[in-house]
Amino acid sequence: MPNMNDVAKVAGVSKSTVSNVFSGKRAISEAVRERVLNSARELNYRPNYFARSMVTKETRIIGLVMDGRKVKFNQYNLSFFNGVLKECNRQGYRLLIDTLPDEFRNQVTQMTSDPADGEIILDPSTSDKRIEERAASGRIMTIIGKPPKKFESNLSYVNNDNVMAAEAATAHLLELGHRNILLINAVKQHTVSQDRRAGYEAAFQKRGLAPDERFSVFRDEAVSSIEYGYETAVKFLRRFARITAVIADTDQIALGVYRALSELGLAVPRDVSVIAFNNDTVYPNEFNPPLTCIELNGETLGQEAAKLLIEQLKAKEKLVKQVIIQSKLVERASCGPVRSIFPSDS
């Protein structure tokens, strides 16, 4: 197996020059660099990845830390990953998806040095042990979404303006005359759900109205998205006939809502209007009529997250930056004007 000395001999340079070509530690003329690379190709030489990492103090791997229970990706996740991978490819980084649960992460057998130079953290919660631990150790990271409040000003993150997104969805329905709007929100401890509830309430308040607090509910992670949307819609629409619109956390939850409405003999949007967060759906043919959505731009979020993380890795001093990706309402046929004013329910 060829080694660095062999490459140096064929190229007519010193071993340290070959090392510098592959490590990038020192500037090498383009002519010498090409001669070394041509010699390496001729000999089929490959530098030792781990040895190089020890010299450069970097692996050129970034980690993507996500909940291991979410290994079945929806279209939004895939769009997000596409964006991360596009930027990794552009800047010469590998991507490591880390779904190791806490109960395994804390075992002695797993306590190894981390192969990633920095990490992208998904689904931050209002009290997030992952972020707490990494911040305490000085780990470089980018958060997707808003980090816990005490870290908002000193950690980098990429996010949609989720307050404005929820306000836009709610305002659209209010302008159509709806007043009894069911918000099927994200998981309660996630920071995104708190922002969306704030936007939902703000849309009412700006119009001198007050939402019914019973109509703002949080996602149960123990149940699949479609099943949860179905069960929640059935439960509320049977109890509160005056609900005329639903805002769903995802397209999958919205699909469950559609199925519930069909079973209850209700039509979209004649009887109930529906909006979902996330315009990237793998179920376009199952939404009849087509679903009105808030476009979250998952691929752009992913690309900007990777770009910001790599920018931090290259910075000579600590870099803190927040990037906000704008969302927009994509109107289709699932929303219409309210048809009836229902009496109050007990």
Coordinates of N, CA and C in Angstrom, one line a residue, residues 14-161:
S14 N 9.3 17.1 -0.8 CA 9.5 16.6 0.5 C 8.2 16.0 1.1
K15 N 8.3 15.1 2.1 CA 7.1 14.5 2.7 C 6.3 15.6 3.4
S16 N 6.9 16.6 3.9 CA 6.1 17.7 4.6 C 5.3 18.5 3.5
T17 N 5.8 18.6 2.3 CA 5.0 19.3 1.3 C 3.8 18.5 0.9
V18 N 3.9 17.2 0.8 CA 2.8 16.3 0.6 C 1.8 16.4 1.7
S19 N 2.3 16.4 2.9 CA 1.4 16.6 4.1 C 0.6 17.9 4.0
N20 N 1.3 19.0 3.6 CA 0.6 20.3 3.6 C -0.4 20.4 2.5
V21 N -0.2 19.7 1.4 CA -1.1 19.6 0.3 C -2.5 19.0 0.8
F22 N -2.3 17.9 1.5 CA -3.6 17.2 2.0 C -4.2 17.8 3.2
S23 N -3.4 18.5 4.0 CA -4.0 19.1 5.3 C -4.4 20.5 5.0
G24 N -3.9 21.2 4.0 CA -4.2 22.6 3.8 C -3.7 23.6 4.8
K25 N -2.7 23.1 5.6 CA -2.2 23.9 6.7 C -1.3 25.1 6.2
R26 N -0.6 24.9 5.1 CA 0.2 25.9 4.6 C 0.0 26.1 3.1
A27 N 0.2 27.3 2.6 CA 0.0 27.6 1.2 C 1.0 26.9 0.3
I28 N 0.6 26.2 -0.7 CA 1.4 25.5 -1.7 C 1.1 26.1 -3.0
S29 N 2.1 26.2 -3.9 CA 1.9 26.8 -5.2 C 1.0 25.8 -6.0
E30 N 0.2 26.3 -6.9 CA -0.7 25.5 -7.6 C 0.0 24.4 -8.5
A31 N 1.1 24.7 -9.0 CA 1.9 23.8 -9.8 C 2.4 22.6 -9.0
V32 N 2.9 22.9 -7.8 CA 3.4 21.8 -6.9 C 2.2 21.0 -6.4
R33 N 1.1 21.7 -6.1 CA -0.1 21.0 -5.6 C -0.6 20.0 -6.6
E34 N -0.7 20.4 -7.9 CA -1.1 19.5 -8.9 C -0.2 18.3 -9.1
R35 N 1.1 18.6 -9.0 CA 2.1 17.5 -9.2 C 1.9 16.5 -8.1
V36 N 1.7 16.9 -6.9 CA 1.5 16.0 -5.7 C 0.2 15.2 -5.9
L37 N -0.9 15.9 -6.3 CA -2.2 15.2 -6.5 C -2.1 14.2 -7.7
N38 N -1.4 14.6 -8.7 CA -1.3 13.6 -9.8 C -0.5 12.4 -9.4
S39 N 0.5 12.6 -8.6 CA 1.3 11.5 -8.1 C 0.5 10.6 -7.2
A40 N -0.3 11.2 -6.4 CA -1.2 10.4 -5.5 C -2.2 9.6 -6.3
R41 N -2.8 10.2 -7.3 CA -3.7 9.4 -8.2 C -3.0 8.3 -8.9
E42 N -1.8 8.6 -9.4 CA -1.0 7.5 -10.1 C -0.8 6.3 -9.2
L43 N -0.5 6.6 -7.9 CA -0.1 5.5 -7.0 C -1.4 5.0 -6.2
N44 N -2.5 5.6 -6.5 CA -3.8 5.3 -5.8 C -3.6 5.4 -4.3
Y45 N -3.0 6.5 -3.9 CA -2.7 6.8 -2.5 C -4.0 7.6 -1.9
R46 N -4.3 7.2 -0.7 CA -5.4 7.8 0.0 C -4.8 8.2 1.4
P47 N -4.9 9.5 1.8 CA -4.4 9.9 3.1 C -5.3 9.2 4.2
N48 N -4.6 8.9 5.3 CA -5.3 8.4 6.5 C -6.2 9.4 7.1
Y49 N -7.5 9.2 7.0 CA -8.5 10.2 7.4 C -8.3 10.6 8.9
F50 N -8.2 9.6 9.8 CA -8.1 9.9 11.2 C -6.8 10.5 11.6
A51 N -5.7 10.1 10.9 CA -4.4 10.8 11.1 C -4.5 12.2 10.7
R52 N -5.1 12.5 9.6 CA -5.2 13.9 9.1 C -6.0 14.7 10.1
S53 N -7.1 14.1 10.6 CA -8.0 14.8 11.6 C -7.2 15.2 12.8
M54 N -6.3 14.3 13.3 CA -5.5 14.7 14.5 C -4.6 15.9 14.2
V55 N -4.1 16.0 13.0 CA -3.2 17.1 12.6 C -4.0 18.4 12.4
T56 N -5.1 18.3 11.7 CA -5.9 19.5 11.4 C -6.8 19.9 12.5
K57 N -7.1 19.0 13.5 CA -8.0 19.3 14.6 C -9.4 19.4 14.0
E58 N -9.7 18.9 12.9 CA -11.1 18.9 12.4 C -11.3 17.6 11.6
T59 N -12.6 17.2 11.5 CA -13.0 16.0 10.8 C -13.7 16.3 9.5
R60 N -14.1 17.6 9.4 CA -15.0 18.0 8.2 C -16.2 17.2 8.2
I61 N -16.8 16.9 9.4 CA -18.1 16.2 9.5 C -18.9 17.1 10.4
I62 N -20.2 17.4 9.9 CA -21.1 18.1 10.8 C -22.2 17.1 11.2
G63 N -22.7 17.2 12.4 CA -23.7 16.3 12.9 C -25.1 17.0 12.8
L64 N -26.1 16.1 12.6 CA -27.5 16.6 12.6 C -28.2 15.8 13.7
V65 N -28.5 16.5 14.8 CA -29.0 15.8 16.0 C -30.5 15.9 16.0
M66 N -31.2 14.8 16.0 CA -32.6 14.8 16.0 C -33.2 13.7 16.9
D67 N -34.5 13.8 17.2 CA -35.1 12.8 18.0 C -35.2 11.4 17.3
G68 N -34.6 10.4 18.0 CA -34.5 9.1 17.4 C -35.9 8.5 17.1
R69 N -36.9 9.0 17.8 CA -38.3 8.5 17.5 C -38.8 9.0 16.2
K70 N -38.2 9.9 15.5 CA -38.6 10.5 14.3 C -37.9 10.0 13.1
V71 N -37.5 8.7 13.1 CA -36.7 8.2 12.0 C -37.5 8.0 10.7
K72 N -38.8 8.1 10.8 CA -39.6 8.0 9.6 C -39.9 9.5 9.2
F73 N -39.1 9.9 8.1 CA -39.1 11.3 7.7 C -40.3 11.6 6.9
N74 N -40.9 12.8 7.1 CA -41.9 13.3 6.2 C -41.2 14.2 5.1
Q75 N -42.0 14.7 4.2 CA -41.5 15.4 3.1 C -40.7 16.7 3.5
Y76 N -41.2 17.3 4.6 CA -40.5 18.5 5.1 C -39.1 18.1 5.6
N77 N -39.0 17.0 6.3 CA -37.7 16.6 6.8 C -36.7 16.3 5.6
L78 N -37.3 15.7 4.5 CA -36.5 15.4 3.4 C -36.0 16.6 2.6
S79 N -36.9 17.6 2.5 CA -36.5 18.9 1.9 C -35.4 19.6 2.8
F80 N -35.6 19.5 4.1 CA -34.6 20.1 5.0 C -33.2 19.4 4.8
F81 N -33.2 18.1 4.8 CA -32.0 17.3 4.6 C -31.3 17.7 3.2
N82 N -32.2 17.8 2.2 CA -31.6 18.2 0.9 C -30.9 19.5 1.0
G83 N -31.4 20.4 1.7 CA -30.8 21.7 1.9 C -29.4 21.6 2.6
V84 N -29.4 20.8 3.7 CA -28.2 20.6 4.4 C -27.1 19.9 3.6
L85 N -27.5 18.9 2.9 CA -26.6 18.1 2.0 C -26.0 19.0 0.9
K86 N -26.9 19.8 0.3 CA -26.4 20.7 -0.8 C -25.3 21.6 -0.3
E87 N -25.5 22.2 0.9 CA -24.4 23.1 1.4 C -23.2 22.3 1.9
C88 N -23.4 21.1 2.4 CA -22.2 20.3 2.8 C -21.4 19.9 1.6
N89 N -22.1 19.5 0.5 CA -21.4 19.2 -0.7 C -20.7 20.4 -1.3
R90 N -21.3 21.5 -1.2 CA -20.6 22.7 -1.8 C -19.4 23.1 -1.0
Q91 N -19.4 22.8 0.3 CA -18.2 23.3 1.1 C -17.3 22.1 1.6
G92 N -17.6 20.9 1.0 CA -16.7 19.8 1.3 C -16.8 19.2 2.7
Y93 N -18.0 19.1 3.2 CA -18.3 18.5 4.5 C -19.1 17.2 4.4
R94 N -18.9 16.2 5.3 CA -19.8 15.1 5.4 C -20.9 15.4 6.4
L95 N -22.0 14.6 6.3 CA -23.1 14.8 7.3 C -23.3 13.5 8.1
L96 N -23.3 13.6 9.4 CA -23.6 12.5 10.3 C -25.0 12.8 10.9
I97 N -26.0 11.9 10.7 CA -27.3 12.0 11.4 C -27.2 11.2 12.7
D98 N -27.4 12.0 13.8 CA -27.3 11.4 15.1 C -28.7 11.3 15.8
T99 N -29.1 10.1 16.0 CA -30.4 9.8 16.6 C -30.3 9.0 17.9
L100 N -29.1 9.0 18.5 CA -28.9 8.2 19.7 C -29.7 8.8 20.8
P101 N -30.5 7.9 21.4 CA -31.3 8.4 22.6 C -30.5 8.7 23.8
D102 N -30.9 9.5 24.7 CA -30.2 9.9 25.9 C -29.8 8.7 26.8
E103 N -30.7 7.7 26.9 CA -30.4 6.5 27.7 C -29.1 5.8 27.2
F104 N -28.9 5.8 25.9 CA -27.7 5.2 25.4 C -26.5 6.1 25.4
R105 N -26.8 7.4 25.1 CA -25.7 8.4 25.0 C -24.9 8.5 26.3
N106 N -25.6 8.2 27.4 CA -24.9 8.4 28.7 C -24.2 7.1 29.2
Q107 N -24.3 6.0 28.4 CA -23.6 4.8 28.8 C -22.1 4.9 28.6
V108 N -21.3 4.3 29.4 CA -19.9 4.4 29.3 C -19.4 3.9 27.9
T109 N -20.0 2.9 27.4 CA -19.6 2.4 26.1 C -19.8 3.4 25.0
Q110 N -20.7 4.4 25.2 CA -20.9 5.4 24.1 C -20.1 6.6 24.3
M111 N -19.4 6.7 25.5 CA -18.7 8.0 25.8 C -17.4 8.1 25.1
T112 N -17.5 8.3 23.8 CA -16.3 8.5 22.9 C -16.2 10.0 22.5
S113 N -15.1 10.4 22.0 CA -15.0 11.7 21.4 C -15.9 11.8 20.2
D114 N -16.5 13.0 20.1 CA -17.5 13.1 19.0 C -16.8 13.3 17.7
P115 N -17.2 12.6 16.6 CA -16.6 12.7 15.3 C -16.9 14.0 14.6
A116 N -18.0 14.7 15.0 CA -18.4 15.9 14.3 C -17.7 17.2 14.8
D117 N -17.4 18.1 13.9 CA -16.8 19.4 14.3 C -17.9 20.3 14.9
G118 N -19.1 20.2 14.5 CA -20.2 21.0 15.0 C -21.5 20.3 14.7
E119 N -22.6 20.8 15.3 CA -23.9 20.1 15.1 C -25.0 21.1 14.8
I120 N -26.0 20.5 14.1 CA -27.3 21.2 13.9 C -28.3 20.5 14.8
I121 N -29.0 21.2 15.6 CA -29.9 20.6 16.6 C -31.3 20.9 16.1
L122 N -32.1 19.9 15.9 CA -33.5 20.0 15.5 C -34.5 19.9 16.7
D123 N -35.7 20.5 16.5 CA -36.8 20.4 17.5 C -36.4 20.9 18.9
P124 N -35.9 22.1 19.0 CA -35.5 22.5 20.4 C -36.8 22.6 21.3
S125 N -36.6 22.3 22.6 CA -37.7 22.5 23.5 C -37.4 23.6 24.5
T126 N -38.4 24.0 25.2 CA -38.2 25.1 26.1 C -37.2 24.8 27.2
S127 N -37.0 23.6 27.5 CA -36.0 23.1 28.5 C -35.2 22.0 27.8
D128 N -34.1 22.2 27.2 CA -33.5 21.2 26.3 C -32.1 20.8 26.8
K129 N -32.1 19.5 27.3 CA -30.8 19.0 27.9 C -29.7 19.0 26.8
R130 N -30.0 18.7 25.6 CA -29.0 18.6 24.5 C -28.3 19.9 24.4
I131 N -29.1 21.0 24.3 CA -28.5 22.4 24.2 C -27.8 22.8 25.4
E132 N -28.3 22.5 26.6 CA -27.7 22.8 27.9 C -26.3 22.2 27.9
E133 N -26.2 20.9 27.6 CA -24.9 20.2 27.7 C -23.9 20.8 26.7
R134 N -24.3 21.0 25.5 CA -23.4 21.5 24.5 C -22.9 22.9 24.7
A135 N -23.9 23.7 25.2 CA -23.5 25.1 25.5 C -22.5 25.1 26.7
A136 N -22.6 24.3 27.7 CA -21.7 24.2 28.8 C -20.3 23.8 28.4
S137 N -20.2 22.9 27.4 CA -18.9 22.4 26.9 C -18.3 23.3 25.8
G138 N -19.0 24.3 25.4 CA -18.5 25.2 24.3 C -18.6 24.7 22.9
R139 N -19.5 23.7 22.8 CA -19.7 23.0 21.5 C -20.3 24.0 20.5
I140 N -19.8 23.9 19.2 CA -20.3 24.8 18.2 C -21.6 24.2 17.6
M141 N -22.7 24.9 17.5 CA -23.9 24.4 17.0 C -24.8 25.5 16.4
T142 N -25.7 25.0 15.6 CA -26.8 25.9 15.1 C -28.1 25.2 15.4
I143 N -29.0 26.0 15.9 CA -30.3 25.4 16.3 C -31.3 25.7 15.1
I144 N -32.2 24.7 14.8 CA -33.3 24.9 13.9 C -34.5 25.2 14.7
G145 N -34.9 26.4 14.7 CA -36.0 26.9 15.6 C -35.4 27.8 16.6
K146 N -36.3 28.3 17.5 CA -35.8 29.2 18.6 C -35.3 28.3 19.7
P147 N -34.1 28.6 20.2 CA -33.6 27.9 21.4 C -34.3 28.3 22.7
P148 N -34.1 27.6 23.8 CA -34.7 28.0 25.1 C -34.3 29.5 25.3
K149 N -35.2 30.2 26.0 CA -35.2 31.6 26.1 C -33.8 32.1 26.7
K150 N -33.2 31.4 27.6 CA -31.9 31.9 28.2 C -30.8 31.8 27.2
F151 N -31.0 31.1 26.0 CA -29.9 31.0 25.1 C -30.2 31.8 23.8
E152 N -31.3 32.5 23.7 CA -31.7 33.2 22.5 C -30.7 34.2 22.0
S153 N -30.0 34.9 22.9 CA -29.1 35.9 22.5 C -27.7 35.5 22.3
N154 N -27.3 34.2 22.8 CA -25.9 33.8 22.7 C -25.7 32.5 21.9
L155 N -26.7 32.0 21.2 CA -26.6 30.9 20.3 C -27.1 31.2 18.9
S156 N -26.4 30.6 17.9 CA -26.9 30.9 16.5 C -28.0 29.9 16.2
Y157 N -29.0 30.5 15.5 CA -30.1 29.7 15.1 C -30.7 30.1 13.7
V158 N -31.4 29.2 13.1 CA -32.1 29.5 11.8 C -33.5 29.1 12.1
N159 N -34.5 30.0 11.7 CA -35.8 29.8 12.1 C -36.8 30.4 11.1
N160 N -38.0 29.9 11.0 CA -39.1 30.7 10.4 C -39.6 31.6 11.5
D161 N -40.3 32.7 11.0 CA -40.9 33.5 12.0 C -42.3 32.9 12.3

